[in-house]
Each structure stands twice: as C-alpha cells, then as structure tokens.
PDB file of C-alpha atoms and ligand atoms in Angstrom:
ATOM      1  CA  MET N   1      79.967  63.207  10.906  1.00  0.00           C
ATOM      2  CA  ALA N   2      83.010  62.146  10.829  1.00  0.00           C
ATOM      3  CA  TYR N   3      83.229  60.080   7.369  1.00  0.00           C
ATOM      4  CA  GLU N   4      81.647  62.562   5.353  1.00  0.00           C
ATOM      5  CA  GLU N   5      84.529  65.059   6.172  1.00  0.00           C
ATOM      6  CA  ALA N   6      86.467  62.551   5.413  1.00  0.00           C
ATOM      7  CA  ARG N   7      84.637  61.604   1.880  1.00  0.00           C
ATOM      8  CA  ASP N   8      84.680  65.211   0.751  1.00  0.00           C
ATOM      9  CA  GLU N   9      88.237  65.494   1.429  1.00  0.00           C
ATOM     10  CA  LEU N  10      88.916  62.003  -0.635  1.00  0.00           C
ATOM     11  CA  VAL N  11      86.794  63.668  -3.246  1.00  0.00           C
ATOM     12  CA  ARG N  12      88.860  67.076  -2.731  1.00  0.00           C
ATOM     13  CA  ARG N  13      91.912  64.587  -3.518  1.00  0.00           C
ATOM     14  CA  ILE N  14      90.879  62.851  -6.587  1.00  0.00           C
ATOM     15  CA  GLU N  15      89.649  66.254  -7.917  1.00  0.00           C
ATOM     16  CA  ARG N  16      92.853  67.902  -6.864  1.00  0.00           C
ATOM     17  CA  ARG N  17      94.505  64.717  -9.399  1.00  0.00           C
ATOM     18  CA  GLU N  18      91.845  63.077 -11.915  1.00  0.00           C
ATOM     19  CA  ASP N  19      90.581  64.302 -14.814  1.00  0.00           C
ATOM     20  CA  VAL N  20      87.456  63.563 -14.036  1.00  0.00           C
ATOM     21  CA  SER N  21      83.548  64.791 -14.312  1.00  0.00           C
ATOM     22  CA  GLU N  22      81.765  66.853 -11.718  1.00  0.00           C
ATOM     23  CA  ARG N  23      79.037  64.262 -12.244  1.00  0.00           C
ATOM     24  CA  THR N  24      81.751  61.125 -11.037  1.00  0.00           C
ATOM     25  CA  LEU N  25      82.789  63.422  -8.301  1.00  0.00           C
ATOM     26  CA  ASP N  26      79.567  63.628  -7.174  1.00  0.00           C
ATOM     27  CA  ALA N  27      78.242  59.640  -7.375  1.00  0.00           C
ATOM     28  CA  ILE N  28      81.629  59.071  -4.952  1.00  0.00           C
ATOM     29  CA  ARG N  29      80.640  62.112  -2.541  1.00  0.00           C
ATOM     30  CA  ALA N  30      77.187  60.586  -2.707  1.00  0.00           C
ATOM     31  CA  VAL N  31      78.114  56.549  -1.587  1.00  0.00           C
ATOM     32  CA  PRO N  32      79.215  55.226   1.829  1.00  0.00           C
ATOM     33  CA  ARG N  33      82.390  53.201   0.944  1.00  0.00           C
ATOM     34  CA  HIS N  34      82.521  52.444   4.584  1.00  0.00           C
ATOM     35  CA  GLU N  35      79.347  50.632   5.169  1.00  0.00           C
ATOM     36  CA  PHE N  36      80.731  48.629   1.664  1.00  0.00           C
ATOM     37  CA  VAL N  37      84.048  47.391   3.619  1.00  0.00           C
ATOM     38  CA  PRO N  38      84.643  44.607   6.612  1.00  0.00           C
ATOM     39  CA  GLU N  39      84.330  46.487  10.078  1.00  0.00           C
ATOM     40  CA  ASP N  40      87.765  46.237  11.093  1.00  0.00           C
ATOM     41  CA  GLN N  41      88.646  48.518   7.786  1.00  0.00           C
ATOM     42  CA  ARG N  42      85.956  51.069   8.291  1.00  0.00           C
ATOM     43  CA  ASP N  43      88.850  54.313   9.263  1.00  0.00           C
ATOM     44  CA  ARG N  44      90.667  52.607   5.567  1.00  0.00           C
ATOM     45  CA  ALA N  45      87.642  53.706   3.535  1.00  0.00           C
ATOM     46  CA  TYR N  46      87.682  56.631   2.488  1.00  0.00           C
ATOM     47  CA  GLY N  47      91.943  56.121   2.217  1.00  0.00           C
ATOM     48  CA  ASP N  48      92.571  56.491  -1.616  1.00  0.00           C
ATOM     49  CA  HIS N  49      94.158  52.817  -1.838  1.00  0.00           C
ATOM     50  CA  PRO N  50      92.421  49.308  -2.366  1.00  0.00           C
ATOM     51  CA  VAL N  51      91.277  47.991   0.394  1.00  0.00           C
ATOM     52  CA  PRO N  52      90.536  43.960   1.522  1.00  0.00           C
ATOM     53  CA  ILE N  53      86.907  42.422   1.599  1.00  0.00           C
ATOM     54  CA  GLY N  54      87.848  39.119   2.464  1.00  0.00           C
ATOM     55  CA  HIS N  55      88.034  35.751   0.271  1.00  0.00           C
ATOM     56  CA  GLY N  56      91.287  37.322  -1.158  1.00  0.00           C
ATOM     57  CA  GLN N  57      89.654  40.658  -2.966  1.00  0.00           C
ATOM     58  CA  THR N  58      89.814  43.972  -2.988  1.00  0.00           C
ATOM     59  CA  VAL N  59      87.807  46.768  -3.987  1.00  0.00           C
ATOM     60  CA  SER N  60      89.796  49.190  -6.109  1.00  0.00           C
ATOM     61  CA  ALA N  61      91.480  53.029  -4.450  1.00  0.00           C
ATOM     62  CA  PRO N  62      88.509  55.149  -5.278  1.00  0.00           C
ATOM     63  CA  HIS N  63      90.487  57.159  -8.300  1.00  0.00           C
ATOM     64  CA  MET N  64      90.633  53.915  -9.681  1.00  0.00           C
ATOM     65  CA  VAL N  65      86.458  53.463  -9.397  1.00  0.00           C
ATOM     66  CA  ALA N  66      86.430  56.929 -10.385  1.00  0.00           C
ATOM     67  CA  ILE N  67      88.633  56.437 -13.237  1.00  0.00           C
ATOM     68  CA  MET N  68      86.524  53.740 -14.062  1.00  0.00           C
ATOM     69  CA  VAL N  69      82.991  55.235 -13.969  1.00  0.00           C
ATOM     70  CA  ASP N  70      84.156  58.127 -16.066  1.00  0.00           C
ATOM     71  CA  LEU N  71      85.526  55.837 -19.157  1.00  0.00           C
ATOM     72  CA  LEU N  72      81.915  54.317 -18.832  1.00  0.00           C
ATOM     73  CA  ALA N  73      80.895  57.611 -19.945  1.00  0.00           C
ATOM     74  CA  VAL N  74      76.496  56.582 -19.169  1.00  0.00           C
ATOM     75  CA  ASP N  75      73.847  59.067 -17.958  1.00  0.00           C
ATOM     76  CA  GLU N  76      70.068  57.962 -15.754  1.00  0.00           C
ATOM     77  CA  GLY N  77      68.890  55.506 -17.494  1.00  0.00           C
ATOM     78  CA  ASP N  78      71.210  53.385 -19.439  1.00  0.00           C
ATOM     79  CA  HIS N  79      71.454  49.334 -18.822  1.00  0.00           C
ATOM     80  CA  VAL N  80      75.281  48.749 -17.290  1.00  0.00           C
ATOM     81  CA  TYR N  81      76.616  45.571 -16.320  1.00  0.00           C
ATOM     82  CA  GLU N  82      79.571  44.737 -13.830  1.00  0.00           C
ATOM     83  CA  VAL N  83      81.902  41.472 -13.084  1.00  0.00           C
ATOM     84  CA  GLY N  84      82.834  40.795  -9.908  1.00  0.00           C
ATOM     85  CA  THR N  85      80.316  42.983  -7.471  1.00  0.00           C
ATOM     86  CA  GLY N  86      82.871  42.339  -4.644  1.00  0.00           C
ATOM     87  CA  SER N  87      81.470  44.364  -2.023  1.00  0.00           C
ATOM     88  CA  GLY N  88      79.214  46.134  -4.480  1.00  0.00           C
ATOM     89  CA  TYR N  89      80.288  49.452  -3.692  1.00  0.00           C
ATOM     90  CA  HIS N  90      81.832  50.265  -7.814  1.00  0.00           C
ATOM     91  CA  ALA N  91      77.821  49.363  -8.688  1.00  0.00           C
ATOM     92  CA  ALA N  92      76.681  51.388  -5.960  1.00  0.00           C
ATOM     93  CA  VAL N  93      78.697  54.681  -7.613  1.00  0.00           C
ATOM     94  CA  VAL N  94      77.541  53.821 -11.204  1.00  0.00           C
ATOM     95  CA  ALA N  95      74.214  53.147  -9.767  1.00  0.00           C
ATOM     96  CA  GLU N  96      74.215  56.492  -7.904  1.00  0.00           C
ATOM     97  CA  ILE N  97      74.409  57.924 -12.322  1.00  0.00           C
ATOM     98  CA  VAL N  98      71.856  55.649 -14.358  1.00  0.00           C
ATOM     99  CA  GLY N  99      70.016  54.368 -11.091  1.00  0.00           C
ATOM    100  CA  GLY N 100      70.337  51.060  -9.346  1.00  0.00           C
ATOM    101  CA  GLU N 101      67.490  49.037 -11.333  1.00  0.00           C
ATOM    102  CA  ASN N 102      69.537  49.297 -14.019  1.00  0.00           C
ATOM    103  CA  VAL N 103      72.716  48.179 -12.925  1.00  0.00           C
ATOM    104  CA  TYR N 104      73.529  44.226 -13.746  1.00  0.00           C
ATOM    105  CA  SER N 105      76.483  42.653 -11.582  1.00  0.00           C
ATOM    106  CA  VAL N 106      78.032  39.059 -11.470  1.00  0.00           C
ATOM    107  CA  GLU N 107      79.467  37.911  -7.994  1.00  0.00           C
ATOM    108  CA  TYR N 108      81.407  34.774  -8.306  1.00  0.00           C
ATOM    109  CA  VAL N 109      81.983  33.933  -5.349  1.00  0.00           C
ATOM    110  CA  GLU N 110      78.940  33.046  -3.575  1.00  0.00           C
ATOM    111  CA  PRO N 111      78.991  34.704   0.035  1.00  0.00           C
ATOM    112  CA  LEU N 112      80.748  38.039  -0.828  1.00  0.00           C
ATOM    113  CA  ALA N 113      77.420  38.110  -3.907  1.00  0.00           C
ATOM    114  CA  GLU N 114      75.629  38.092  -0.584  1.00  0.00           C
ATOM    115  CA  ASP N 115      76.823  40.393   1.588  1.00  0.00           C
ATOM    116  CA  ALA N 116      76.269  42.719  -1.428  1.00  0.00           C
ATOM    117  CA  ARG N 117      72.610  42.151  -2.032  1.00  0.00           C
ATOM    118  CA  GLU N 118      72.563  42.509   1.521  1.00  0.00           C
ATOM    119  CA  ARG N 119      74.364  46.094   1.809  1.00  0.00           C
ATOM    120  CA  PHE N 120      72.072  47.234  -1.272  1.00  0.00           C
ATOM    121  CA  ASP N 121      68.950  46.553   0.073  1.00  0.00           C
ATOM    122  CA  ARG N 122      70.139  48.452   3.606  1.00  0.00           C
ATOM    123  CA  LEU N 123      71.549  51.355   2.140  1.00  0.00           C
ATOM    124  CA  GLY N 124      68.368  51.224  -1.329  1.00  0.00           C
ATOM    125  CA  TYR N 125      70.804  50.254  -4.082  1.00  0.00           C
ATOM    126  CA  ASP N 126      68.398  48.797  -6.830  1.00  0.00           C
ATOM    127  CA  VAL N 127      71.307  47.270  -8.486  1.00  0.00           C
ATOM    128  CA  HIS N 128      70.656  43.197  -9.305  1.00  0.00           C
ATOM    129  CA  VAL N 129      73.080  40.240  -8.543  1.00  0.00           C
ATOM    130  CA  ARG N 130      73.634  37.066  -9.694  1.00  0.00           C
ATOM    131  CA  VAL N 131      76.703  34.367  -8.302  1.00  0.00           C
ATOM    132  CA  GLY N 132      77.893  33.032 -11.073  1.00  0.00           C
ATOM    133  CA  ASP N 133      80.859  33.788 -13.550  1.00  0.00           C
ATOM    134  CA  GLY N 134      80.511  37.067 -14.989  1.00  0.00           C
ATOM    135  CA  ARG N 135      82.568  35.849 -18.524  1.00  0.00           C
ATOM    136  CA  GLU N 136      78.772  34.490 -19.389  1.00  0.00           C
ATOM    137  CA  GLY N 137      77.559  38.316 -19.852  1.00  0.00           C
ATOM    138  CA  TRP N 138      73.464  37.967 -18.060  1.00  0.00           C
ATOM    139  CA  ALA N 139      71.019  38.690 -21.128  1.00  0.00           C
ATOM    140  CA  ALA N 140      68.642  39.414 -18.410  1.00  0.00           C
ATOM    141  CA  GLY N 141      69.895  43.178 -18.790  1.00  0.00           C
ATOM    142  CA  ALA N 142      70.757  42.933 -22.401  1.00  0.00           C
ATOM    143  CA  PRO N 143      71.536  45.127 -24.962  1.00  0.00           C
ATOM    144  CA  TYR N 144      73.649  47.264 -22.400  1.00  0.00           C
ATOM    145  CA  ASP N 145      75.001  50.722 -23.103  1.00  0.00           C
ATOM    146  CA  ALA N 146      78.392  49.943 -20.894  1.00  0.00           C
ATOM    147  CA  ALA N 147      79.661  47.221 -19.421  1.00  0.00           C
ATOM    148  CA  TYR N 148      82.892  46.485 -16.840  1.00  0.00           C
ATOM    149  CA  LEU N 149      85.202  44.379 -15.545  1.00  0.00           C
ATOM    150  CA  THR N 150      86.973  44.588 -11.891  1.00  0.00           C
ATOM    151  CA  CYS N 151      88.756  42.093 -12.447  1.00  0.00           C
ATOM    152  CA  GLY N 152      92.185  41.373 -15.072  1.00  0.00           C
ATOM    153  CA  ALA N 153      91.340  39.287 -18.011  1.00  0.00           C
ATOM    154  CA  PRO N 154      94.510  38.016 -19.635  1.00  0.00           C
ATOM    155  CA  GLU N 155      91.925  36.541 -22.412  1.00  0.00           C
ATOM    156  CA  GLY N 156      90.076  40.105 -23.489  1.00  0.00           C
ATOM    157  CA  VAL N 157      87.036  41.511 -22.838  1.00  0.00           C
ATOM    158  CA  PRO N 158      84.879  37.732 -22.987  1.00  0.00           C
ATOM    159  CA  ASP N 159      82.912  37.710 -26.188  1.00  0.00           C
ATOM    160  CA  SER N 160      79.549  37.190 -24.889  1.00  0.00           C
ATOM    161  CA  ILE N 161      80.423  40.350 -23.061  1.00  0.00           C
ATOM    162  CA  ILE N 162      80.263  42.319 -26.235  1.00  0.00           C
ATOM    163  CA  GLU N 163      77.636  40.552 -28.364  1.00  0.00           C
ATOM    164  CA  GLN N 164      75.571  41.828 -25.266  1.00  0.00           C
ATOM    165  CA  THR N 165      76.713  45.487 -25.442  1.00  0.00           C
ATOM    166  CA  ARG N 166      74.586  48.054 -28.080  1.00  0.00           C
ATOM    167  CA  PRO N 167      76.429  49.256 -30.958  1.00  0.00           C
ATOM    168  CA  GLY N 168      78.200  51.793 -29.968  1.00  0.00           C
ATOM    169  CA  GLY N 169      77.930  51.544 -26.422  1.00  0.00           C
ATOM    170  CA  THR N 170      81.222  51.223 -23.878  1.00  0.00           C
ATOM    171  CA  ILE N 171      83.421  48.844 -22.698  1.00  0.00           C
ATOM    172  CA  VAL N 172      86.105  48.947 -19.845  1.00  0.00           C
ATOM    173  CA  ALA N 173      88.422  46.590 -18.907  1.00  0.00           C
ATOM    174  CA  PRO N 174      91.937  45.649 -16.959  1.00  0.00           C
ATOM    175  CA  VAL N 175      93.426  43.689 -19.640  1.00  0.00           C
ATOM    176  CA  GLY N 176      96.412  41.445 -19.318  1.00  0.00           C
ATOM    177  CA  GLY N 177      98.420  38.914 -16.612  1.00  0.00           C
ATOM    178  CA  ARG N 178      98.660  38.381 -13.438  1.00  0.00           C
ATOM    179  CA  VAL N 179     101.541  41.042 -13.041  1.00  0.00           C
ATOM    180  CA  GLY N 180      99.634  43.789 -14.032  1.00  0.00           C
ATOM    181  CA  GLN N 181      96.836  44.692 -16.909  1.00  0.00           C
ATOM    182  CA  ASP N 182      96.515  47.486 -19.218  1.00  0.00           C
ATOM    183  CA  LEU N 183      93.039  49.417 -18.564  1.00  0.00           C
ATOM    184  CA  VAL N 184      91.495  49.808 -21.842  1.00  0.00           C
ATOM    185  CA  ARG N 185      88.431  50.983 -23.282  1.00  0.00           C
ATOM    186  CA  LEU N 186      86.271  49.050 -26.043  1.00  0.00           C
ATOM    187  CA  THR N 187      83.725  50.781 -28.316  1.00  0.00           C
ATOM    188  CA  VAL N 188      81.265  48.395 -29.971  1.00  0.00           C
ATOM    189  CA  THR N 189      81.114  48.671 -33.918  1.00  0.00           C
ATOM    190  CA  ALA N 190      78.793  47.091 -36.810  1.00  0.00           C
ATOM    191  CA  ASP N 191      81.394  44.516 -37.262  1.00  0.00           C
ATOM    192  CA  GLY N 192      83.848  44.967 -33.815  1.00  0.00           C
ATOM    193  CA  VAL N 193      85.482  46.748 -30.917  1.00  0.00           C
ATOM    194  CA  GLU N 194      87.786  50.055 -31.324  1.00  0.00           C
ATOM    195  CA  ARG N 195      90.636  49.832 -28.475  1.00  0.00           C
ATOM    196  CA  GLU N 196      91.734  52.898 -26.652  1.00  0.00           C
ATOM    197  CA  GLN N 197      94.288  51.956 -24.127  1.00  0.00           C
ATOM    198  CA  HIS N 198      94.568  54.021 -20.295  1.00  0.00           C
ATOM    199  CA  ALA N 199      96.645  53.324 -17.828  1.00  0.00           C
ATOM    200  CA  ARG N 200      98.636  50.320 -16.508  1.00  0.00           C
ATOM    201  CA  VAL N 201      97.130  48.345 -13.790  1.00  0.00           C
ATOM    202  CA  GLN N 202      97.133  45.845 -11.204  1.00  0.00           C
ATOM    203  CA  PHE N 203      94.066  43.647 -10.357  1.00  0.00           C
ATOM    204  CA  VAL N 204      93.070  41.020  -8.356  1.00  0.00           C
ATOM    205  CA  PRO N 205      92.869  38.024 -11.816  1.00  0.00           C
ATOM    206  CA  ILE N 206      89.389  36.711 -12.987  1.00  0.00           C
ATOM    207  CA  GLN N 207      88.321  33.519 -11.548  1.00  0.00           C
ATOM    208  CA  GLY N 208      86.700  30.810 -12.862  1.00  0.00           C
ATOM    209  CA  GLY N 209      88.898  27.827 -15.337  1.00  0.00           C
ATOM    210  CA  PRO N 210      89.754  27.571 -18.418  1.00  0.00           C
ATOM    211  CA  ARG N 211      86.363  28.215 -20.867  1.00  0.00           C
ATOM    212  CA  ASP N 212      86.030  25.873 -23.854  1.00  0.00           C
ATOM    213  CA  GLY N 213      85.240  26.837 -26.956  1.00  0.00           C
TER     214      GLY N 213
HETATM  215  N1  SAH Z 301      83.823  46.256  -7.740  1.00  0.00           N
HETATM  216  C1  SAH Z 301      83.904  45.233  -6.857  1.00  0.00           C
HETATM  217  C2  SAH Z 301      85.335  44.671  -6.833  1.00  0.00           C
HETATM  218  C3  SAH Z 301      85.378  43.500  -5.780  1.00  0.00           C
HETATM  219  S1  SAH Z 301      87.423  43.003  -6.705  1.00  0.00           S
HETATM  220  C4  SAH Z 301      83.775  46.098  -5.630  1.00  0.00           C
HETATM  221  O1  SAH Z 301      83.588  47.310  -6.173  1.00  0.00           O
HETATM  222  O2  SAH Z 301      84.412  45.536  -4.417  1.00  0.00           O
HETATM  223  C5  SAH Z 301      86.307  41.964  -7.711  1.00  0.00           C
HETATM  224  C6  SAH Z 301      85.809  40.884  -7.667  1.00  0.00           C
HETATM  225  O3  SAH Z 301      85.729  39.736  -8.881  1.00  0.00           O
HETATM  226  C7  SAH Z 301      86.185  39.880  -6.930  1.00  0.00           C
HETATM  227  O4  SAH Z 301      84.342  39.835  -5.841  1.00  0.00           O
HETATM  228  C8  SAH Z 301      86.304  38.613  -7.254  1.00  0.00           C
HETATM  229  O5  SAH Z 301      85.157  37.782  -6.722  1.00  0.00           O
HETATM  230  C9  SAH Z 301      84.933  38.784  -8.784  1.00  0.00           C
HETATM  231  N2  SAH Z 301      85.082  37.979  -9.638  1.00  0.00           N
HETATM  232  C10 SAH Z 301      86.864  37.834 -10.233  1.00  0.00           C
HETATM  233  N3  SAH Z 301      86.430  36.312 -11.259  1.00  0.00           N
HETATM  234  C11 SAH Z 301      84.920  37.070 -11.400  1.00  0.00           C
HETATM  235  C12 SAH Z 301      83.854  36.005 -13.160  1.00  0.00           C
HETATM  236  N4  SAH Z 301      84.860  35.152 -13.475  1.00  0.00           N
HETATM  237  N5  SAH Z 301      82.854  36.679 -12.422  1.00  0.00           N
HETATM  238  C13 SAH Z 301      82.487  37.171 -11.424  1.00  0.00           C
HETATM  239  N6  SAH Z 301      83.226  37.770 -10.308  1.00  0.00           N
HETATM  240  C14 SAH Z 301      84.695  37.413 -10.277  1.00  0.00           C
END
C-alpha cells in the first residue's frame, strides 16, 4: 500500500540522518501518520516536515518526534506524561514503546483533544487524554518515568511536572521564547535537575496566561 511504502521511505531517511535507536525507528514505522493529519494534508503526511493540524497548531516533523522519543529513553511499562496532545501522533509513537495505557496527555484546545481521543479509539491506542493546562501536570499517572512538552516553554519546565517525575526520570522540552528554543533533557535528581542541551528547535509556544506564584 502506498502509505506503507512512504512510511518505510521516511524511516530510512531518518535512519540515514539521525542517530536514533532501532526501537524508536520501529515505533515511527508502526504509526500511520496519515491518520493523524487533516484529510487535505494526507499526501504530505510522510514528508519529514511539520504539518498543520488546525487551531494554529502543527504536528512536529517526524525526525523531531524521533529525536525526542529517543531522548526520553523509555521502556515498556514506563509511565509517560505529555503536554500538548495535538493530533495525538507523538503520543502514539511513545505508546508503541511503553503501551498506550501508560501515556497521559493533556491538551489545551478542546476540539484537538476530542479529535485525538476519537483517533486513539479508532486506531486502538489506550492513551489517556485530558483537556486543560498541561503546566499543572496530571496526578493520575504520577510518578512519571518520563515527561515531555511539545510546545515551547519560555519559563522553563513547570515545577509541577518536575515534581510528578520520579528521581532518575527524564524530561524533554523545548525551552525558550517565540523565536526558537533549546531542546533540553532534564534528569530529575533527589534535590533538583541536571540539564543537557541538544538542538536549537522551533516549536509553537505554550498557551495559557501567566500563572500565579
Ligand atoms: N504532540 C502533538 C504536537 C501538537 S503542537 C502532535 O503530535 O500532534 C503542540 C500542542 O500543544 C498544541 O496542540 C497546543 O494546543 C498544545 N498546548 C499549548 N499549550 C498547552 C498547555 N498549556 N497545555 C496543554 N497543551 C498545550
């Protein structure tokens, strides 16, 4: 089938260009990306670029999803928290590794969350979706082995997300302002976080007003 060929070709392209694990590549290969983009974008689903998903949002380019999933370094059964469900594509890739029932994803824009839920049901991913401000975390799945943000966080990773991630756990996030962010990986320690810097990236900014306190 044409979509499968396009997907295999995409995976080969990512494999040539990025240093990501076989397991991550297998997860990308397993998820039907065309099911996660609007119908009029389907022929662009397997290009290695972001795709608009409505409401001013985009699903990241596949190589960026691959890099972020690889940095999370998760295993089957790990609990994972996502800020920004969007189309649900990134969460589905993570679900291929950890199992959908272990993925907790919060989306700010209600219609995007509803569409993602419908998609997860139809495609058989048991990912948990909540509408709200992902900066608050989600106690239901905590403590998390890993967490990630799919929108740029100008003020850094929110404390509640760090608190809901277990010591030794990993957080991947684009940190910085509107004109670009640093993709960082935090490792939560007993008394704070260790920070590694990766690529310069360009994500849509996190939504919601400034928060108190
Ligand atoms: N992971 C998504 C990427 C979508 S883009 C995918 O695979 O398609 C980033 C998403 O973050 C958008 O859907 C946006 O609405 C959402 N977002 C922005 N600010 C948020 C917040 N404070 N809480 C939860 N989601 C947020």
